[in-house]
mmCIF file of C-alpha atoms and ligand atoms in Angstrom:
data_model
loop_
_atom_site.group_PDB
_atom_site.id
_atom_site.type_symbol
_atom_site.label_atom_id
_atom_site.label_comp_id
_atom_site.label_asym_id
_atom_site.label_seq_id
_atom_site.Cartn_x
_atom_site.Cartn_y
_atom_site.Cartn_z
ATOM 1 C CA UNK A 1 -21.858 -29.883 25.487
ATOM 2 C CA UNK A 2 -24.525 -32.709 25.313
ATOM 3 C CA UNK A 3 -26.759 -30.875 27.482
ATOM 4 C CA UNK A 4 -26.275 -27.568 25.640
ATOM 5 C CA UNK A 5 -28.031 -29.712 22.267
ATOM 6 C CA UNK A 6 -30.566 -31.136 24.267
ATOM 7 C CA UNK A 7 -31.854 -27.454 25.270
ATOM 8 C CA UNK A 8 -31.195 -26.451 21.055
ATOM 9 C CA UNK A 9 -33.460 -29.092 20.305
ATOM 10 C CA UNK A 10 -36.093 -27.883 22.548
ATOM 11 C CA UNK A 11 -35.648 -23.866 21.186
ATOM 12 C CA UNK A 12 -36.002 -25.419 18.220
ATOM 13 C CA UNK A 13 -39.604 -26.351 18.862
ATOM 14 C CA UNK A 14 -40.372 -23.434 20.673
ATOM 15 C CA UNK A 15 -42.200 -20.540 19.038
ATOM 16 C CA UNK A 16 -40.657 -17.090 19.997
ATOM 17 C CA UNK A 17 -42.423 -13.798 19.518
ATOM 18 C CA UNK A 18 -39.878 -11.199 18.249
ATOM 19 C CA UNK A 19 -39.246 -7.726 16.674
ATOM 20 C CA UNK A 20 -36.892 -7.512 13.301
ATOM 21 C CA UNK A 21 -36.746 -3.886 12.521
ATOM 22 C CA UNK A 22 -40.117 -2.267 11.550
ATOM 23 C CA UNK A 23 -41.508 -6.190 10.838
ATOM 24 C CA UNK A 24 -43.068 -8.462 13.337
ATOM 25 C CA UNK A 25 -42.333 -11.570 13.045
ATOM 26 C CA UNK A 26 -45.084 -13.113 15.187
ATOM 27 C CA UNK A 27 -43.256 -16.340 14.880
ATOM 28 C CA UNK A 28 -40.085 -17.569 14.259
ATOM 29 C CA UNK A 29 -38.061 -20.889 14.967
ATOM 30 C CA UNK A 30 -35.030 -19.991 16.504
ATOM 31 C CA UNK A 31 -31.715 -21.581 15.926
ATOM 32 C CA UNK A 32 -29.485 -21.490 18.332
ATOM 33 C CA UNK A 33 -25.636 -20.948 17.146
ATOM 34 C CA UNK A 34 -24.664 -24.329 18.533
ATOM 35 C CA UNK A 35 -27.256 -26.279 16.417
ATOM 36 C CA UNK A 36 -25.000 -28.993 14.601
ATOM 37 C CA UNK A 37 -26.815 -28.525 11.136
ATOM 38 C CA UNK A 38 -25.569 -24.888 11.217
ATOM 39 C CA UNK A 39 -22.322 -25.409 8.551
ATOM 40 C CA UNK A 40 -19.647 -22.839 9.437
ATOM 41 C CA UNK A 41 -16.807 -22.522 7.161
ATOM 42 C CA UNK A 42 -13.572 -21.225 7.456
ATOM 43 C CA UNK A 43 -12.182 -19.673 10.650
ATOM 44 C CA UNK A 44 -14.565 -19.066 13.605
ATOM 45 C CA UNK A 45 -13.738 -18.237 17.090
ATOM 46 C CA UNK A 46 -15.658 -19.458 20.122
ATOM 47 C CA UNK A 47 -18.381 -16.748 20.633
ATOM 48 C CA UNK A 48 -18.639 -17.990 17.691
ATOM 49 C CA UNK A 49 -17.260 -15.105 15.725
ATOM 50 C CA UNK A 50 -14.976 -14.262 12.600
ATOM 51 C CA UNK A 51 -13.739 -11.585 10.956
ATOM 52 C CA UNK A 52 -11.552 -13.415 8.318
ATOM 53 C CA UNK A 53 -12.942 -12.635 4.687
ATOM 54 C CA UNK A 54 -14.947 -15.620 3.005
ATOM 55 C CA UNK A 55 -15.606 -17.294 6.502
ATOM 56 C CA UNK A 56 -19.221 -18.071 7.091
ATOM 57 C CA UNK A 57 -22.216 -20.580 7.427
ATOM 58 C CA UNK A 58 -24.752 -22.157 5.501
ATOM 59 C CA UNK A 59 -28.161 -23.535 5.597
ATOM 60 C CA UNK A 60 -29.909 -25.887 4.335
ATOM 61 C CA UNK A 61 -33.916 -24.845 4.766
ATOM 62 C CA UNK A 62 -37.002 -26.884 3.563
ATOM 63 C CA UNK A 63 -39.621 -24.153 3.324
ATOM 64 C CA UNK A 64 -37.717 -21.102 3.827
ATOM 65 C CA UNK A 65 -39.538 -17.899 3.546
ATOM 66 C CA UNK A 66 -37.802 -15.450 6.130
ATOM 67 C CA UNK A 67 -34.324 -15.429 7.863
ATOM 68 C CA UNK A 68 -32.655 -13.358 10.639
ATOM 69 C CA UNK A 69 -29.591 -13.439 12.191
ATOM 70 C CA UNK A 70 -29.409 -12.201 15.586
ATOM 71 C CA UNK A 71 -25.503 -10.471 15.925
ATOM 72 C CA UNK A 72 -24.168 -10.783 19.619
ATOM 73 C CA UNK A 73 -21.552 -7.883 21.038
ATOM 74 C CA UNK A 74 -18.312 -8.503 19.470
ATOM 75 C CA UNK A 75 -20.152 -7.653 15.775
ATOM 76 C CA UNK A 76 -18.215 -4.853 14.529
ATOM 77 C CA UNK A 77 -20.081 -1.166 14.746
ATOM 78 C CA UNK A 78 -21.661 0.164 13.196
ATOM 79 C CA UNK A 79 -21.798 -2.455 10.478
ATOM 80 C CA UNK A 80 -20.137 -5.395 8.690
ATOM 81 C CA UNK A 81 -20.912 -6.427 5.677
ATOM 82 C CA UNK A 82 -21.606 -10.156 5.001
ATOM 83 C CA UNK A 83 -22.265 -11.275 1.263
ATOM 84 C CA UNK A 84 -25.248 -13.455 0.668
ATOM 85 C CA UNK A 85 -26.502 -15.984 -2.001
ATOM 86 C CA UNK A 86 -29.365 -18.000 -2.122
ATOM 87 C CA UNK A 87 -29.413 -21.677 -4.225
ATOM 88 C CA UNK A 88 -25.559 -21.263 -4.845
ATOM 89 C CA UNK A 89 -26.980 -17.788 -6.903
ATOM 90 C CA UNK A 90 -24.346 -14.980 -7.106
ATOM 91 C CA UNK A 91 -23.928 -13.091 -3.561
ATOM 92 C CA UNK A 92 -25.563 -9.964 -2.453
ATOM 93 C CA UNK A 93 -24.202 -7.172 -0.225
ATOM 94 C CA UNK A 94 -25.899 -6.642 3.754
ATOM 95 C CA UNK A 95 -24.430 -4.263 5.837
ATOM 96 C CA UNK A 96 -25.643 -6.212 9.297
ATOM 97 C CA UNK A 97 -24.950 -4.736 13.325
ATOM 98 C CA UNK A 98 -25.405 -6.068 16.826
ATOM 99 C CA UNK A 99 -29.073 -7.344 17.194
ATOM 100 C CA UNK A 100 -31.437 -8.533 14.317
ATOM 101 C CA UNK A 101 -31.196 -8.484 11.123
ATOM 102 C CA UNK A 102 -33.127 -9.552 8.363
ATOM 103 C CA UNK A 103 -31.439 -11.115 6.052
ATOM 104 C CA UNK A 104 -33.755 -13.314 3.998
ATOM 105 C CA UNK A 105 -37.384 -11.971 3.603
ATOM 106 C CA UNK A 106 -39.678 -8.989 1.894
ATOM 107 C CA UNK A 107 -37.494 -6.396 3.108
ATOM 108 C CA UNK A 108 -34.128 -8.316 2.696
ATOM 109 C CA UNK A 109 -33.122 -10.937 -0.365
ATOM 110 C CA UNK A 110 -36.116 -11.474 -1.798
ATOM 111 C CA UNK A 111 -37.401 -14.874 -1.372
ATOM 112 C CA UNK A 112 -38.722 -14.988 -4.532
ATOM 113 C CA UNK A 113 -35.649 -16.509 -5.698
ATOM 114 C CA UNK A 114 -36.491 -19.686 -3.632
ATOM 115 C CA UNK A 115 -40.344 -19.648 -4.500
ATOM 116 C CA UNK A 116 -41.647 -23.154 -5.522
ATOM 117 C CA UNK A 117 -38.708 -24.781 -4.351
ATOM 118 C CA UNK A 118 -38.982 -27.174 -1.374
ATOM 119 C CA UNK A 119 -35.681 -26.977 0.234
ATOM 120 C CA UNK A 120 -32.727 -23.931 -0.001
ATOM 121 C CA UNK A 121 -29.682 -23.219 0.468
ATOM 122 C CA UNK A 122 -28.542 -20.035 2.641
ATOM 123 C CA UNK A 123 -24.908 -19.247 2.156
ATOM 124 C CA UNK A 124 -23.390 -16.601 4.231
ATOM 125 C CA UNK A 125 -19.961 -15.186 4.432
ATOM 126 C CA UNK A 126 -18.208 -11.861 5.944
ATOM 127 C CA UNK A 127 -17.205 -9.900 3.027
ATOM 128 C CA UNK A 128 -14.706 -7.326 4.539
ATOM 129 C CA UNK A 129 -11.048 -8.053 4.674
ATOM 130 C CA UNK A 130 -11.504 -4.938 8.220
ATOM 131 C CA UNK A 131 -13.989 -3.722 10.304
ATOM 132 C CA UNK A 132 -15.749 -7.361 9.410
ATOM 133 C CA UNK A 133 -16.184 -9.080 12.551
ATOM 134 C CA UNK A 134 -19.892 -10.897 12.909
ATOM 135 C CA UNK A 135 -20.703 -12.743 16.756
ATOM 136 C CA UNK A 136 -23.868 -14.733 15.592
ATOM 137 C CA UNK A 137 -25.953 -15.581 18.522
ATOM 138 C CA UNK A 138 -28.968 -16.944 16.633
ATOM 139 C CA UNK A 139 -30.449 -17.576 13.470
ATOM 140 C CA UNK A 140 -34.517 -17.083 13.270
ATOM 141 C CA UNK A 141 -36.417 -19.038 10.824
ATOM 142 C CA UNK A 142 -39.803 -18.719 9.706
ATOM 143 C CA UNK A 143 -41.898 -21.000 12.206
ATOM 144 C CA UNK A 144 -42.881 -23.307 9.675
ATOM 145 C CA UNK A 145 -39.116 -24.188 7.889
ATOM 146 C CA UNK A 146 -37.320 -26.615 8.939
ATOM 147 C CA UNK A 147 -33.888 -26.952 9.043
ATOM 148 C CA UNK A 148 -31.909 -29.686 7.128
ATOM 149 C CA UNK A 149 -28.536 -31.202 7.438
ATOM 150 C CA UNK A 150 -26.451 -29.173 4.853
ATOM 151 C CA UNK A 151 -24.566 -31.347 2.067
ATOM 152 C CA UNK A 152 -21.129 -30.085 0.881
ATOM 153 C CA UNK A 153 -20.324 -29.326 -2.112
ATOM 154 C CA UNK A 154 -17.826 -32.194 -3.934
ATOM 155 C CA UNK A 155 -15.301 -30.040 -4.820
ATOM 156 C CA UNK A 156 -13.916 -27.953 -1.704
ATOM 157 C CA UNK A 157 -10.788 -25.173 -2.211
ATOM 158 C CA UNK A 158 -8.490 -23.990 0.821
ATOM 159 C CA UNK A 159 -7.004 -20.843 -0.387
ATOM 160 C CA UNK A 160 -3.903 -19.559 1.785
ATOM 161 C CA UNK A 161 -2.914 -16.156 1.172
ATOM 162 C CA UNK A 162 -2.680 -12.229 2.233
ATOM 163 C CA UNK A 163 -4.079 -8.897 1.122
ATOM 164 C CA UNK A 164 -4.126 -9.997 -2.645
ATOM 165 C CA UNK A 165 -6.303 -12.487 -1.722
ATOM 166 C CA UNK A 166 -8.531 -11.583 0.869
ATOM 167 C CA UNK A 167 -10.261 -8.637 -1.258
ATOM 168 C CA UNK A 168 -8.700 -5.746 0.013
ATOM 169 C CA UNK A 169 -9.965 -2.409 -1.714
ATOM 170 C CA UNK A 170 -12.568 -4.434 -3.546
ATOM 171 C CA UNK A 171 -16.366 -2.983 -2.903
ATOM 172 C CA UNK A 172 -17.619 -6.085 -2.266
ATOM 173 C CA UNK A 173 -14.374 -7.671 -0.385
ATOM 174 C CA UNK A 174 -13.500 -11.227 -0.774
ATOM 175 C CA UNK A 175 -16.824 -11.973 -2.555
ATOM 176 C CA UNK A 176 -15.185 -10.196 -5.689
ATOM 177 C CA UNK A 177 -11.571 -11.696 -4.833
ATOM 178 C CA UNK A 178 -9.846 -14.391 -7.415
ATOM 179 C CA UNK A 179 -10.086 -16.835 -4.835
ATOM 180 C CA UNK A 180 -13.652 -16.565 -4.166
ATOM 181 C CA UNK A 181 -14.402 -16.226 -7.783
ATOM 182 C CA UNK A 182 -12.689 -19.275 -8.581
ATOM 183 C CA UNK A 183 -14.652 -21.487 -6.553
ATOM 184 C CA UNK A 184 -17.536 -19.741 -7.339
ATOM 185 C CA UNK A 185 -16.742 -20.636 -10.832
ATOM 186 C CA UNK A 186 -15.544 -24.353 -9.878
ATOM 187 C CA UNK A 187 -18.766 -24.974 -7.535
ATOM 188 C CA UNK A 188 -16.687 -25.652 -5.266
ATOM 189 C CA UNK A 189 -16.763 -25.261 -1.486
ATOM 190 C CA UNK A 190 -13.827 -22.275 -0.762
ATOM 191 C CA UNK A 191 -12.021 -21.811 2.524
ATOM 192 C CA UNK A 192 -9.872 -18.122 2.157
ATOM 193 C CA UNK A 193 -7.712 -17.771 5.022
ATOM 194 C CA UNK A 194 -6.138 -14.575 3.715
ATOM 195 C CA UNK A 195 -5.422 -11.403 5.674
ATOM 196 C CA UNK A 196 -3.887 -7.818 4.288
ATOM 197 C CA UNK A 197 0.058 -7.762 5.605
ATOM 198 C CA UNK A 198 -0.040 -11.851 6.336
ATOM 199 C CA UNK A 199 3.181 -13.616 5.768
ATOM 200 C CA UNK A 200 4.925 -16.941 6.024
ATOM 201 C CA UNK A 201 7.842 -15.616 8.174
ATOM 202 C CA UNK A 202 6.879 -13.440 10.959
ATOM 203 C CA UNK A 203 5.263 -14.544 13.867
ATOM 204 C CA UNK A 204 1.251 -14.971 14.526
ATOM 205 C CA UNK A 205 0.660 -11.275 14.958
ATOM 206 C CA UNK A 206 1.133 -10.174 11.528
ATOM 207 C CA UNK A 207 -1.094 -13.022 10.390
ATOM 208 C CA UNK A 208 -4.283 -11.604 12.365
ATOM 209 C CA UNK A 209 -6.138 -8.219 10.681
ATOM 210 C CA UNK A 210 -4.626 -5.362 12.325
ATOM 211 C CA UNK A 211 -7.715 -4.274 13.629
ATOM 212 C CA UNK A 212 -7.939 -7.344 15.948
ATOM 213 C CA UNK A 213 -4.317 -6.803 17.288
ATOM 214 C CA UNK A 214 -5.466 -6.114 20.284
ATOM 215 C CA UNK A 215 -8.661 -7.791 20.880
ATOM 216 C CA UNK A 216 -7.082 -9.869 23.663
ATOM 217 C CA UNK A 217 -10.186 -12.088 24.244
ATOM 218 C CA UNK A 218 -7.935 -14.095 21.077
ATOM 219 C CA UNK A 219 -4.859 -13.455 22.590
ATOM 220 C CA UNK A 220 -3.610 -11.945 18.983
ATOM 221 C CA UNK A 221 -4.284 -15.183 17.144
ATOM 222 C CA UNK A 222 -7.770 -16.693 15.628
ATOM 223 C CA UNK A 223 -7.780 -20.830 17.089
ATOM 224 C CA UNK A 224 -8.308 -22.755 14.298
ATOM 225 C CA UNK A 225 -10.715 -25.769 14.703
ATOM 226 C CA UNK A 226 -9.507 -28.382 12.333
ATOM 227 C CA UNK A 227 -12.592 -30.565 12.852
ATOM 228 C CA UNK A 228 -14.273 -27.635 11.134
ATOM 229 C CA UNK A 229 -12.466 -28.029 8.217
ATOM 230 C CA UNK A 230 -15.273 -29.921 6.338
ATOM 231 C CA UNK A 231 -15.614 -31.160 4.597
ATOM 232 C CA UNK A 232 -11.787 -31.043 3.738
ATOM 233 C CA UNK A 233 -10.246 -29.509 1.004
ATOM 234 C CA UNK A 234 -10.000 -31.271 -2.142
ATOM 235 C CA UNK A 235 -7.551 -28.563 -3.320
ATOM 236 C CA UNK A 236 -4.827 -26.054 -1.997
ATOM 237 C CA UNK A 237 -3.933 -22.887 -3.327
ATOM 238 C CA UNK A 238 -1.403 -20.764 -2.069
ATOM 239 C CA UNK A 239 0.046 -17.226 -3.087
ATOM 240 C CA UNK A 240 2.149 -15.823 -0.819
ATOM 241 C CA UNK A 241 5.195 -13.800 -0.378
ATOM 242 C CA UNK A 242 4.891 -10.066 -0.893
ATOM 243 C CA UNK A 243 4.434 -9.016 2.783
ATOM 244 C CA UNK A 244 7.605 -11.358 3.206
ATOM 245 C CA UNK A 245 9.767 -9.383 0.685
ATOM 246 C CA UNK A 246 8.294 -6.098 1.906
ATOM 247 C CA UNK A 247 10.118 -7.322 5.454
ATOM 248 C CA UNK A 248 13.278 -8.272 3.531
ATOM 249 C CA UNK A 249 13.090 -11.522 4.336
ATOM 250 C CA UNK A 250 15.856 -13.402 2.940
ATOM 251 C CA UNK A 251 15.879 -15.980 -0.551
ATOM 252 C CA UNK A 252 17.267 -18.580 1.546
ATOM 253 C CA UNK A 253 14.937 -18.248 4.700
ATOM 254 C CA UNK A 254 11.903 -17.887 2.574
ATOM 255 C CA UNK A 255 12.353 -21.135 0.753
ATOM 256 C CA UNK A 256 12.882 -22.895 4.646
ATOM 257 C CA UNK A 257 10.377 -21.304 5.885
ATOM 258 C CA UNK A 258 7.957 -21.890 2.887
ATOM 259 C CA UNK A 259 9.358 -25.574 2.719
ATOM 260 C CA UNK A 260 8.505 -25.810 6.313
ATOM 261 C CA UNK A 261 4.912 -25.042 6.180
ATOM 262 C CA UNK A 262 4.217 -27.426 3.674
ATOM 263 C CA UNK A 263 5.370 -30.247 5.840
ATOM 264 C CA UNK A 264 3.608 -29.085 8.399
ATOM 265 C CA UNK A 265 0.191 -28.669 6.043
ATOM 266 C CA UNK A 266 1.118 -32.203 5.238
ATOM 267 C CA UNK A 267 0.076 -33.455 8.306
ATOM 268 C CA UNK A 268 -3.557 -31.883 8.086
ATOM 269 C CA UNK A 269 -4.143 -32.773 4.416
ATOM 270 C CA UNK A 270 -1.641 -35.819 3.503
ATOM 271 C CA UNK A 271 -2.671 -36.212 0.015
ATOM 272 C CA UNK A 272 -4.086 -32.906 -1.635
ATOM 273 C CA UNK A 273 -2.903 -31.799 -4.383
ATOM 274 C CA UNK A 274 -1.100 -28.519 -3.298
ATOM 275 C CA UNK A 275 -0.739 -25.257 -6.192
ATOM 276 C CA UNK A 276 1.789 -23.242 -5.139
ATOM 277 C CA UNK A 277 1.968 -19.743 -6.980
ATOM 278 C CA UNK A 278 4.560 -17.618 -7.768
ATOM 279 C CA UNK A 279 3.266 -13.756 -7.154
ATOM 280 C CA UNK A 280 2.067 -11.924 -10.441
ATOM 281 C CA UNK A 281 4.121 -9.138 -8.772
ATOM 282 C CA UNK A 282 3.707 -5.656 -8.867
ATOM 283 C CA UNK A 283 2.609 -4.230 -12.325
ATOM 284 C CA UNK A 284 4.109 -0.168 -13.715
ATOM 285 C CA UNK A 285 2.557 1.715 -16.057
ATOM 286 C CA UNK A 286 4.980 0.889 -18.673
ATOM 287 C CA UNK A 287 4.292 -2.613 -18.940
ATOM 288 C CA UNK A 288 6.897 -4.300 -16.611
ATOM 289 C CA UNK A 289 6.112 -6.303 -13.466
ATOM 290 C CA UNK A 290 8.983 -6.276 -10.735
ATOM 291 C CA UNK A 291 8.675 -9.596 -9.037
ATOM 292 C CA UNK A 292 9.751 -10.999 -5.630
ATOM 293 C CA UNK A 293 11.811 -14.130 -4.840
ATOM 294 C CA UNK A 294 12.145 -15.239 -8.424
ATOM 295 C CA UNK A 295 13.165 -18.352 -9.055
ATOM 296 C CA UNK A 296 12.620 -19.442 -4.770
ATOM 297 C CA UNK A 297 8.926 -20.735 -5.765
ATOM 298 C CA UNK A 298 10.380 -23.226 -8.306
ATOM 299 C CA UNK A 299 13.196 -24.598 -5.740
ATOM 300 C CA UNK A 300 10.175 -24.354 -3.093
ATOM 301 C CA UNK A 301 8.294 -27.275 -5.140
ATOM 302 C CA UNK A 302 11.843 -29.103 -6.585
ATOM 303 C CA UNK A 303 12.239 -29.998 -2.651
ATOM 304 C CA UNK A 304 8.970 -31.317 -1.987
ATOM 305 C CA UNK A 305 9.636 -33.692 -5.243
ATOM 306 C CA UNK A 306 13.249 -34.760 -3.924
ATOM 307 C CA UNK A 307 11.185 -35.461 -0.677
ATOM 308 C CA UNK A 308 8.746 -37.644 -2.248
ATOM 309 C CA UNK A 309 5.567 -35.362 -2.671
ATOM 310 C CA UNK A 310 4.362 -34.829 -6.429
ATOM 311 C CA UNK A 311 1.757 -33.396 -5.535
ATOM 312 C CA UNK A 312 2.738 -30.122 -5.031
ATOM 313 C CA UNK A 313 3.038 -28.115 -8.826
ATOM 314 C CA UNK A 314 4.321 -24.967 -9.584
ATOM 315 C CA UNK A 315 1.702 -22.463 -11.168
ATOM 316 C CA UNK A 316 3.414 -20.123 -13.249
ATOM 317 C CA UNK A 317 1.029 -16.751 -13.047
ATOM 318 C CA UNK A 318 3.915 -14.603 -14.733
ATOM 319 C CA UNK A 319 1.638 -12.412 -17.070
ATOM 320 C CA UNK A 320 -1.682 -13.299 -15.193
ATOM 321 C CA UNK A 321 -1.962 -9.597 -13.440
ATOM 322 C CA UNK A 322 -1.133 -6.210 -15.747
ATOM 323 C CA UNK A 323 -1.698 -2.822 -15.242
ATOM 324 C CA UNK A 324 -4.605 -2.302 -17.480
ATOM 325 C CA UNK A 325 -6.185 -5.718 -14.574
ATOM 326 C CA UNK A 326 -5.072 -3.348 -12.028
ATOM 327 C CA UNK A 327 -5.632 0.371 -13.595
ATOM 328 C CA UNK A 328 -8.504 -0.220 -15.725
ATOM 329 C CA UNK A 329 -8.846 3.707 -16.880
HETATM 330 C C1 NAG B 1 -22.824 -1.088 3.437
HETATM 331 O O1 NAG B 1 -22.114 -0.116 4.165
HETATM 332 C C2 NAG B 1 -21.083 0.489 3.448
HETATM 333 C C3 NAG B 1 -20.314 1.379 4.405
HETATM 334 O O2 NAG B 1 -21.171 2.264 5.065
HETATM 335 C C4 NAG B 1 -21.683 1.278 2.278
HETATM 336 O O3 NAG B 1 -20.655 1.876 1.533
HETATM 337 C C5 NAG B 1 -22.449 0.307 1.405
HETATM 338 O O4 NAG B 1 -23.105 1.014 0.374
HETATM 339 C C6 NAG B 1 -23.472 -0.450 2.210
HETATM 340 N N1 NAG B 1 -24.035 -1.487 1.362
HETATM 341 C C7 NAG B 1 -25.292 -1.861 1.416
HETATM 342 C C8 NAG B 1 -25.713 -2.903 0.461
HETATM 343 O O5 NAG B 1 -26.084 -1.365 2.198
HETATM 344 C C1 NAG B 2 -0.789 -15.311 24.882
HETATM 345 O O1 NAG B 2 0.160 -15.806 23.957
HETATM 346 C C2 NAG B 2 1.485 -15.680 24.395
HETATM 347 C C3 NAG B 2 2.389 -16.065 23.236
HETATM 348 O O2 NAG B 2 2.001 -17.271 22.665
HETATM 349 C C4 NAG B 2 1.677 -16.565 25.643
HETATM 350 O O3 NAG B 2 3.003 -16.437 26.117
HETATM 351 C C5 NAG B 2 0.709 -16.093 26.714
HETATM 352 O O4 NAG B 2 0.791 -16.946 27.824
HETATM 353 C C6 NAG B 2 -0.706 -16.077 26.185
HETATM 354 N N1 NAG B 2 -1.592 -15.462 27.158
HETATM 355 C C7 NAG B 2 -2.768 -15.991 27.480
HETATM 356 C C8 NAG B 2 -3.574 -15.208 28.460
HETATM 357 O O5 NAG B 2 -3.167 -17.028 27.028
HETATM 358 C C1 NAG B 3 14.164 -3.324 3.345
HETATM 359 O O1 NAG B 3 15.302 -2.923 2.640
HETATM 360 C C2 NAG B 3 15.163 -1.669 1.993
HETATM 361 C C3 NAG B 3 16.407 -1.446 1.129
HETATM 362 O O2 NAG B 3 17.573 -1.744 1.842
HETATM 363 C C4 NAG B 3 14.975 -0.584 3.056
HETATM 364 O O3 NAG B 3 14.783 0.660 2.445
HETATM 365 C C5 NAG B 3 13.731 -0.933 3.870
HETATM 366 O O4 NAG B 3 13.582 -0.013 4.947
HETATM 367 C C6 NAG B 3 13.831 -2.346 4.439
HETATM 368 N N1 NAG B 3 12.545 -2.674 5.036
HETATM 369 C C7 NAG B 3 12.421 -3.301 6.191
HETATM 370 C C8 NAG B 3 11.011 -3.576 6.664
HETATM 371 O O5 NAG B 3 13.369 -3.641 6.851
HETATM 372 C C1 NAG B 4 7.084 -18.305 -16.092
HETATM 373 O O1 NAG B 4 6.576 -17.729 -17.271
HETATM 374 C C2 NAG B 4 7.374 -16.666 -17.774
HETATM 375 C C3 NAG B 4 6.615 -16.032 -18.939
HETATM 376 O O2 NAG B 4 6.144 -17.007 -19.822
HETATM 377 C C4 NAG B 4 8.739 -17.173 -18.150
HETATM 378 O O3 NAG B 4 9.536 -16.104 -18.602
HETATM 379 C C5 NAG B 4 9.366 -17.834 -16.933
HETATM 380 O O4 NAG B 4 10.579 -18.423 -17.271
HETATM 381 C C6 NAG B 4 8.447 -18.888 -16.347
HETATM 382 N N1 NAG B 4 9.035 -19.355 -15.103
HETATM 383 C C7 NAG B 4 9.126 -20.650 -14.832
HETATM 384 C C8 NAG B 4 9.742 -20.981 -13.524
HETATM 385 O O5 NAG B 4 8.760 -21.517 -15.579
#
């Protein structure tokens, strides 16, 4: 590990020649994907690679003027698409594959946006909630930027949930999901470790994208890296149930099993205020919403009071979701 830093530092400092596309760039400071002032968020593998929706990296530049990313084999083909904002700016879609890819530069996000200002800030996230999965081997810098150590955000978000949450059927993904919105809108840091068909009950293969069933270099489940988890959330949110009641999973073994995992998320975030949300259900035509596990959510939260912990609330979303949200024509 130490030794694999010492040779970053010295890539660092090296100038590379290299090919992006139809652009030279005649040189570029490479960073190599174990650099410690590369920020990844959210869940990352050890290639390092993700394909959960909303995980990602940032950068903090002084000087930026081009960036690349260089995409290693287990990128999804022939594309993923990874949202992208410069200075905490709203995100824009790139569809990015195996090998180079320009991300930040004349024929990519204009760097305009950053013009006159010494330092930036490169956030990056996959955007898919399938066919998502990014291996970053490198990121190449213009030779003259340096790279900075990135400082969170205050606020930070951890958002726990499944298809409803992870931006499924949404043309930008996750990057146009409530959860992502609302820490958009909170400048917050946001962590969304959703997945379409996730739920509390069953075991660790339903929680992993189907699409990565069977990738057995994970052995069916993502590790999760804990010490990643920075800076750590300020806030939890969690909406969860539906793929549960789609498996008729009982009232009574829902509530354990719910009750269960907040002890457990006890233990990696003692004092957090945790929002637990009942579903805004399933919305007809005519105006009605059929719900699951009504009433559970409330006796979910009533136990974690009896046990002591107040801060876990009940958000009441009844109404939040109707048709016309869903339906808009
Ligand atoms: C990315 O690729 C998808 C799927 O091919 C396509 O629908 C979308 O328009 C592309 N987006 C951009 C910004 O290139
Ligand atoms: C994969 O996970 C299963 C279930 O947890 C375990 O029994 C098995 O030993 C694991 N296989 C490998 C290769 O790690
Ligand atoms: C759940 O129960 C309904 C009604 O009894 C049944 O139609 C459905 O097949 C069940 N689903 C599962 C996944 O067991
Ligand atoms: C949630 O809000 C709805 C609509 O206002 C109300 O009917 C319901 O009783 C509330 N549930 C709880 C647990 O407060």
């Amino acid at each position: 590990m130490k030794s694999w830093i010492i040779v970053t530092h010295v890539l660092m400092a090296t100038v590379f020649h290299s090919v992006v596309g139809d652009t030279v760039m005649s040189s570029s400071l490479v960073i190599q994907n174990d650099d410690p002032l590369v920020h990844f968020h959210g869940r990352w593998d050890e290639s390092p690679g993700t394909w959960w929706a909303g995980s990602g990296f940032k950068l903090h530049v002084q000087n930026l003027k081009t960036m690349s990313i260089n995409l290693g084999p287990h990128t999804t083909a022939p594309l993923a698409s990874v949202g992208v904002s410069l200075d905490y700016d709203s995100f824009t879609t790139i569809n990015v594959s195996q090998g180079l890819n320009n991300i930040v530069g004349p024929t990519a996000l204009n760097i305009e946006q950053t013009e006159g200002k010494s330092t930036s800030v490169v956030r990056l996230n996959v955007e898919g909630w399938q066919n998502n999965r990014i291996n970053l081997e490198s990121v190449l810098l213009n030779s003259d930027a340096k790279l900075l150590p990135y400082t969170p955000l205050k606020l930070a978000f951890q958002f726990v949930g499944d298809s409803l949450s992870a931006g499924q059927f949404l043309p930008e993904g996750v990057d146009q999901a409530w959860p992502f919105l609302t820490g958009e809108r909170f400048r917050a840091e946001h962590n969304v470790n959703a997945q379409p068909g996730a739920a509390l009950t069953t075991d660790t293969e339903q929680t992993e994208d189907t699409g990565y069933f069977y990738t057995t270099d994970h052995n069916f489940t993502t590790p999760w890296d804990f010490q990643r988890d920075q800076p750590p959330p300020t806030h939890v949110v969690i909406h969860i149930g539906a793929n549960d009641a789609a498996q008729n999973v009982s009232d009574t073994e829902f509530v354990q099993v719910y009750t269960n995992f907040l002890i457990r998320l006890r233990n990696l975030y003692p004092h957090q205020p945790v929002f637990v949300f009942t579903p805004w259900g399933w919305p007809s035509a005519d105006g009605s919403i059929s719900q699951y596990y009504q009433g559970q959510y409330q006796i979910i939260v009533e136990q974690r009071h009896k046990a002591g912990d107040e801060q876990v609330f009940l958000v009441n979303t009844t109404g939040w979701v109707t048709w016309e949200d869903v339906f808009p024509e």
